[in-house]
Amino acid sequence: MEPADGHPSIQHCMRSFEPYLAANRRTEKPVIHVSLNPHPDDVLTDTELQDIAKEYLEKLGYGNQPYLIFKHDELRKTPILDQKGNRIMRDEFYLDGLNCEPYSFDAACQQLNREYQKNKNKDEIKSHHYIISFDPRDSTENCLTGKRAQELGLEYAKANFPGHQALVCTHMDGHNGSGNIHVHIVINSLRIEAVSLLPYMDRPADTKDGCKHRCTDAAMEYFKSEVMEMCHRENLYQIDLLHGSKNRVTEREYWAQKKGQLALD
């Protein structure tokens, strides 16, 4: 049912799926969404990406099912390429894994999920993403380097998310244009090993292997206080994370402003 110009619209794609959806009305979850994210060093053509996706679907057993393959970026964050079409990497970034190798983090998480038969449903929280964002002045006035920020991020992740597979990545450019150093910490929601009780934990299951991390209000208060303590210890700039800013905007408001600015650029 491909259109004559070879460029199907969203409406066209939906019409293509309708006969199959109508024949399986009792299926509770008729659609599966799979995201493939090549390594930044891999420079692949659209044809190569399509072939990889097709092979992946075949191995999952969905080769004979109707499916849609598409490539997209988030908020026009297309990679910067050189004249030969190769990705230009950030000038400086750091990447480490805890209880896993950094470049096989997703595969390691999926293996653990299969072992415990967890995170199988679409509505389950499969990972948690925390960001430690340092003041832009810390790099110029307080001698904070990317390497030191990564060390602090690893230290923080080990102390506050023990027993979890975690990915810790530091880069020097703030996504909001501030240029601040910041650390991303992504953890598998499932715990790989039992740990000792931490102050923010209030249930026995919070320490057991095979159980999930809970991001409660108490946990967030604890994490924020730990960041403030770390900044104080390292003589870095800090704000009162426990009480927030009077001019604070929600994440939804931030992205709405960002998209609005992009529309004007």
Tab-separated table of C-alpha atoms in Angstrom:
chain	number	residue	atom	x	y	z
A	1	MET	CA	0.000	0.000	0.000
A	2	GLU	CA	2.910	2.346	-0.695
A	3	PRO	CA	1.889	5.704	-2.209
A	4	ALA	CA	3.011	6.626	-5.722
A	5	ASP	CA	5.605	9.149	-4.533
A	6	GLY	CA	7.159	6.664	-2.097
A	7	HIS	CA	6.642	8.953	0.912
A	8	PRO	CA	3.811	7.637	3.126
A	9	SER	CA	2.135	10.038	5.527
A	10	ILE	CA	1.155	9.202	9.099
A	11	GLN	CA	-2.459	8.849	7.971
A	12	HIS	CA	-1.399	6.456	5.192
A	13	CYS	CA	0.558	4.322	7.661
A	14	MET	CA	-2.407	4.134	10.027
A	15	ARG	CA	-4.698	2.999	7.202
A	16	SER	CA	-2.188	0.277	6.356
A	17	PHE	CA	-2.357	-1.066	9.913
A	18	GLU	CA	-6.138	-0.851	10.327
A	19	PRO	CA	-7.020	-4.259	8.739
A	20	TYR	CA	-4.672	-6.056	11.140
A	21	LEU	CA	-5.914	-4.119	14.172
A	22	ALA	CA	-9.531	-4.854	13.270
A	23	ALA	CA	-8.796	-8.583	13.064
A	24	ASN	CA	-7.282	-8.645	16.564
A	25	ARG	CA	-9.552	-6.460	18.669
A	26	ARG	CA	-9.071	-8.599	21.792
A	27	THR	CA	-5.320	-7.977	21.828
A	28	GLU	CA	-4.626	-5.645	24.744
A	29	LYS	CA	-1.335	-4.270	23.397
A	30	PRO	CA	-1.401	-4.477	19.607
A	31	VAL	CA	1.692	-2.336	19.017
A	32	ILE	CA	5.318	-2.695	20.109
A	33	HIS	CA	7.870	0.145	19.882
A	34	VAL	CA	11.542	-0.796	19.532
A	35	SER	CA	14.341	1.774	19.440
A	36	LEU	CA	17.779	0.960	18.011
A	37	ASN	CA	20.578	3.365	18.903
A	38	PRO	CA	23.911	2.768	17.120
A	39	HIS	CA	27.158	3.702	18.807
A	40	PRO	CA	28.236	7.303	18.048
A	41	ASP	CA	31.342	5.972	16.276
A	42	ASP	CA	29.200	4.011	13.796
A	43	VAL	CA	28.523	5.985	10.618
A	44	LEU	CA	25.673	4.187	8.846
A	45	THR	CA	23.664	5.011	5.763
A	46	ASP	CA	19.867	4.947	5.787
A	47	THR	CA	19.972	1.677	3.821
A	48	GLU	CA	22.317	0.082	6.341
A	49	LEU	CA	20.132	1.230	9.222
A	50	GLN	CA	17.076	-0.194	7.485
A	51	ASP	CA	18.801	-3.549	6.906
A	52	ILE	CA	19.825	-3.726	10.570
A	53	ALA	CA	16.255	-2.987	11.663
A	54	LYS	CA	14.826	-5.646	9.345
A	55	GLU	CA	17.300	-8.270	10.578
A	56	TYR	CA	16.533	-7.339	14.187
A	57	LEU	CA	12.773	-7.749	13.637
A	58	GLU	CA	13.346	-11.101	11.919
A	59	LYS	CA	15.289	-12.393	14.921
A	60	LEU	CA	12.569	-11.161	17.281
A	61	GLY	CA	10.010	-13.167	15.292
A	62	TYR	CA	8.232	-10.126	13.846
A	63	GLY	CA	9.516	-10.479	10.293
A	64	ASN	CA	6.111	-11.469	8.893
A	65	GLN	CA	4.221	-8.850	10.892
A	66	PRO	CA	3.337	-5.437	9.444
A	67	TYR	CA	5.850	-2.938	10.758
A	68	LEU	CA	7.064	0.584	10.207
A	69	ILE	CA	10.736	1.590	10.250
A	70	PHE	CA	11.635	5.247	10.600
A	71	LYS	CA	14.576	7.367	11.636
A	72	HIS	CA	14.121	10.521	13.684
A	73	ASP	CA	15.912	12.914	15.990
A	74	GLU	CA	14.702	14.524	19.200
A	75	LEU	CA	14.001	18.226	18.895
A	76	ARG	CA	16.221	18.566	15.786
A	77	LYS	CA	19.275	17.256	17.651
A	78	THR	CA	20.876	15.934	14.491
A	79	PRO	CA	24.559	14.977	14.817
A	80	ILE	CA	27.264	17.339	13.590
A	81	LEU	CA	29.038	15.795	10.595
A	82	ASP	CA	32.315	16.601	8.903
A	83	GLN	CA	32.730	17.056	5.149
A	84	LYS	CA	32.939	13.287	4.671
A	85	GLY	CA	29.721	12.669	6.582
A	86	ASN	CA	31.450	11.312	9.704
A	87	ARG	CA	30.208	12.270	13.133
A	88	ILE	CA	32.204	14.914	14.951
A	89	MET	CA	32.505	13.755	18.535
A	90	ARG	CA	32.369	16.109	21.483
A	91	ASP	CA	35.758	17.553	22.315
A	92	GLU	CA	35.607	16.043	25.794
A	93	PHE	CA	33.353	13.477	27.425
A	94	TYR	CA	33.699	10.602	29.878
A	95	LEU	CA	31.736	7.350	30.039
A	96	ASP	CA	31.819	4.548	32.623
A	97	GLY	CA	29.603	1.660	33.671
A	98	LEU	CA	28.878	0.265	37.120
A	99	ASN	CA	28.126	-3.461	37.322
A	100	CYS	CA	28.247	-3.518	33.503
A	101	GLU	CA	30.292	-2.394	30.538
A	102	PRO	CA	29.219	1.075	29.364
A	103	TYR	CA	28.664	0.168	25.717
A	104	SER	CA	26.596	-2.928	26.543
A	105	PHE	CA	24.505	-1.302	29.279
A	106	ASP	CA	21.171	-1.878	27.517
A	107	ALA	CA	21.939	-5.544	26.760
A	108	ALA	CA	23.057	-6.174	30.356
A	109	CYS	CA	19.849	-4.601	31.680
A	110	GLN	CA	17.691	-6.682	29.367
A	111	GLN	CA	19.492	-9.859	30.464
A	112	LEU	CA	18.853	-9.065	34.138
A	113	ASN	CA	15.211	-8.280	33.387
A	114	ARG	CA	14.834	-11.695	31.735
A	115	GLU	CA	16.443	-13.462	34.693
A	116	TYR	CA	13.919	-11.968	37.123
A	117	GLN	CA	11.022	-11.750	34.663
A	118	LYS	CA	10.647	-8.050	35.382
A	119	ASN	CA	10.160	-4.943	33.231
A	120	LYS	CA	8.156	-6.835	30.628
A	121	ASN	CA	5.198	-4.467	30.419
A	122	LYS	CA	5.110	-1.178	28.574
A	123	ASP	CA	3.945	0.799	31.610
A	124	GLU	CA	6.754	-0.436	33.883
A	125	ILE	CA	9.572	1.966	34.761
A	126	LYS	CA	12.651	0.329	33.285
A	127	SER	CA	15.292	2.921	34.121
A	128	HIS	CA	15.857	6.120	36.071
A	129	HIS	CA	17.815	9.110	34.769
A	130	TYR	CA	19.443	11.556	37.198
A	131	ILE	CA	21.500	14.611	36.232
A	132	ILE	CA	24.045	16.479	38.340
A	133	SER	CA	24.461	19.904	36.765
A	134	PHE	CA	27.341	22.055	37.981
A	135	ASP	CA	27.440	25.840	37.896
A	136	PRO	CA	29.214	27.180	34.753
A	137	ARG	CA	31.538	29.174	37.032
A	138	ASP	CA	32.888	25.998	38.637
A	139	SER	CA	35.088	25.215	35.638
A	140	THR	CA	36.605	28.716	35.470
A	141	GLU	CA	36.713	29.729	39.129
A	142	ASN	CA	36.853	26.446	41.078
A	143	CYS	CA	39.029	24.344	38.754
A	144	LEU	CA	36.347	21.723	38.110
A	145	THR	CA	37.368	19.543	35.163
A	146	GLY	CA	35.369	16.998	33.201
A	147	LYS	CA	37.560	14.233	34.597
A	148	ARG	CA	36.927	15.340	38.179
A	149	ALA	CA	33.188	15.716	37.526
A	150	GLN	CA	33.113	12.147	36.205
A	151	GLU	CA	34.911	10.945	39.339
A	152	LEU	CA	32.333	12.746	41.480
A	153	GLY	CA	29.499	11.253	39.418
A	154	LEU	CA	30.866	7.724	39.829
A	155	GLU	CA	31.329	8.295	43.552
A	156	TYR	CA	27.762	9.599	43.827
A	157	ALA	CA	26.290	6.698	41.834
A	158	LYS	CA	28.138	4.076	43.876
A	159	ALA	CA	27.016	5.651	47.149
A	160	ASN	CA	23.370	6.288	46.270
A	161	PHE	CA	22.488	3.554	43.761
A	162	PRO	CA	24.411	0.524	45.008
A	163	GLY	CA	23.493	-2.823	43.518
A	164	HIS	CA	22.269	-1.301	40.255
A	165	GLN	CA	23.677	-1.431	36.769
A	166	ALA	CA	24.473	2.177	35.974
A	167	LEU	CA	25.780	4.304	33.145
A	168	VAL	CA	27.674	7.458	34.148
A	169	CYS	CA	28.507	10.023	31.478
A	170	THR	CA	29.974	13.511	31.834
A	171	HIS	CA	30.207	16.148	29.144
A	172	MET	CA	31.204	19.749	29.170
A	173	ASP	CA	28.443	21.488	27.190
A	174	GLY	CA	25.061	22.132	28.743
A	175	HIS	CA	22.150	21.182	26.478
A	176	ASN	CA	20.447	24.468	27.356
A	177	GLY	CA	23.338	26.508	26.016
A	178	SER	CA	24.842	27.314	29.413
A	179	GLY	CA	28.057	25.406	28.760
A	180	ASN	CA	28.026	23.908	32.237
A	181	ILE	CA	29.627	20.586	33.077
A	182	HIS	CA	27.026	17.997	33.943
A	183	VAL	CA	26.870	14.296	34.753
A	184	HIS	CA	24.193	11.903	33.533
A	185	ILE	CA	23.480	8.850	35.693
A	186	VAL	CA	21.160	6.237	34.216
A	187	ILE	CA	20.356	3.160	36.305
A	188	ASN	CA	18.463	-0.011	35.571
A	189	SER	CA	15.374	0.096	37.766
A	190	LEU	CA	16.062	-3.520	38.741
A	191	ARG	CA	18.708	-4.252	41.372
A	192	ILE	CA	21.372	-6.798	40.434
A	193	GLU	CA	22.547	-7.541	43.991
A	194	ALA	CA	21.424	-7.070	47.587
A	195	VAL	CA	22.674	-3.982	49.419
A	196	SER	CA	22.651	-2.448	52.877
A	197	LEU	CA	19.770	-0.216	53.918
A	198	LEU	CA	20.280	3.456	53.003
A	199	PRO	CA	18.594	6.412	54.766
A	200	TYR	CA	16.062	6.970	51.958
A	201	MET	CA	14.945	3.345	51.882
A	202	ASP	CA	11.839	2.469	53.907
A	203	ARG	CA	10.962	-1.066	52.761
A	204	PRO	CA	12.843	-4.371	53.078
A	205	ALA	CA	12.478	-4.870	49.312
A	206	ASP	CA	14.492	-1.697	48.728
A	207	THR	CA	17.656	-3.630	49.589
A	208	LYS	CA	16.995	-6.974	47.845
A	209	ASP	CA	18.351	-8.172	44.528
A	210	GLY	CA	15.707	-8.574	41.860
A	211	CYS	CA	13.634	-5.733	43.352
A	212	LYS	CA	13.176	-2.277	41.869
A	213	HIS	CA	14.434	1.173	42.708
A	214	ARG	CA	11.711	3.520	43.979
A	215	CYS	CA	12.091	7.234	43.326
A	216	THR	CA	10.039	8.511	46.261
A	217	ASP	CA	9.782	12.067	47.564
A	218	ALA	CA	12.003	11.044	50.473
A	219	ALA	CA	14.557	9.606	48.061
A	220	MET	CA	14.648	12.804	45.995
A	221	GLU	CA	15.132	14.912	49.114
A	222	TYR	CA	18.027	12.663	50.104
A	223	PHE	CA	19.631	12.746	46.640
A	224	LYS	CA	19.423	16.549	46.529
A	225	SER	CA	20.971	16.897	49.972
A	226	GLU	CA	23.797	14.561	48.906
A	227	VAL	CA	24.506	16.747	45.860
A	228	MET	CA	24.579	19.858	48.050
A	229	GLU	CA	26.925	18.161	50.513
A	230	MET	CA	29.204	17.059	47.670
A	231	CYS	CA	29.378	20.597	46.252
A	232	HIS	CA	30.094	22.022	49.706
A	233	ARG	CA	32.879	19.482	50.265
A	234	GLU	CA	34.432	20.231	46.878
A	235	ASN	CA	34.134	24.027	47.324
A	236	LEU	CA	31.815	24.313	44.329
A	237	TYR	CA	28.938	26.683	43.726
A	238	GLN	CA	25.559	25.368	44.795
A	239	ILE	CA	21.931	26.374	45.125
A	240	ASP	CA	19.374	25.332	47.683
A	241	LEU	CA	17.988	22.265	45.905
A	242	LEU	CA	15.690	21.461	48.815
A	243	HIS	CA	13.629	24.631	48.466
A	244	GLY	CA	14.042	25.439	44.794
A	245	SER	CA	14.018	28.709	42.908
A	246	LYS	CA	11.195	31.219	42.944
A	247	ASN	CA	11.480	31.421	39.149
A	248	ARG	CA	11.489	27.669	38.609
A	249	VAL	CA	9.791	26.302	35.480
A	250	THR	CA	8.478	22.788	34.983
A	251	GLU	CA	10.092	20.411	32.488
A	252	ARG	CA	7.044	20.759	30.240
A	253	GLU	CA	7.366	24.564	30.305
A	254	TYR	CA	11.082	24.347	29.555
A	255	TRP	CA	10.627	22.156	26.460
A	256	ALA	CA	7.714	24.292	25.273
A	257	GLN	CA	9.981	27.350	25.429
A	258	LYS	CA	12.781	25.440	23.708
A	259	LYS	CA	10.562	24.327	20.831
A	260	GLY	CA	9.161	27.821	20.494
A	261	GLN	CA	12.662	29.258	20.188
A	262	LEU	CA	13.624	26.649	17.594
A	263	ALA	CA	10.594	27.634	15.537
A	264	LEU	CA	11.871	31.209	15.479
A	265	ASP	CA	15.493	30.302	14.624
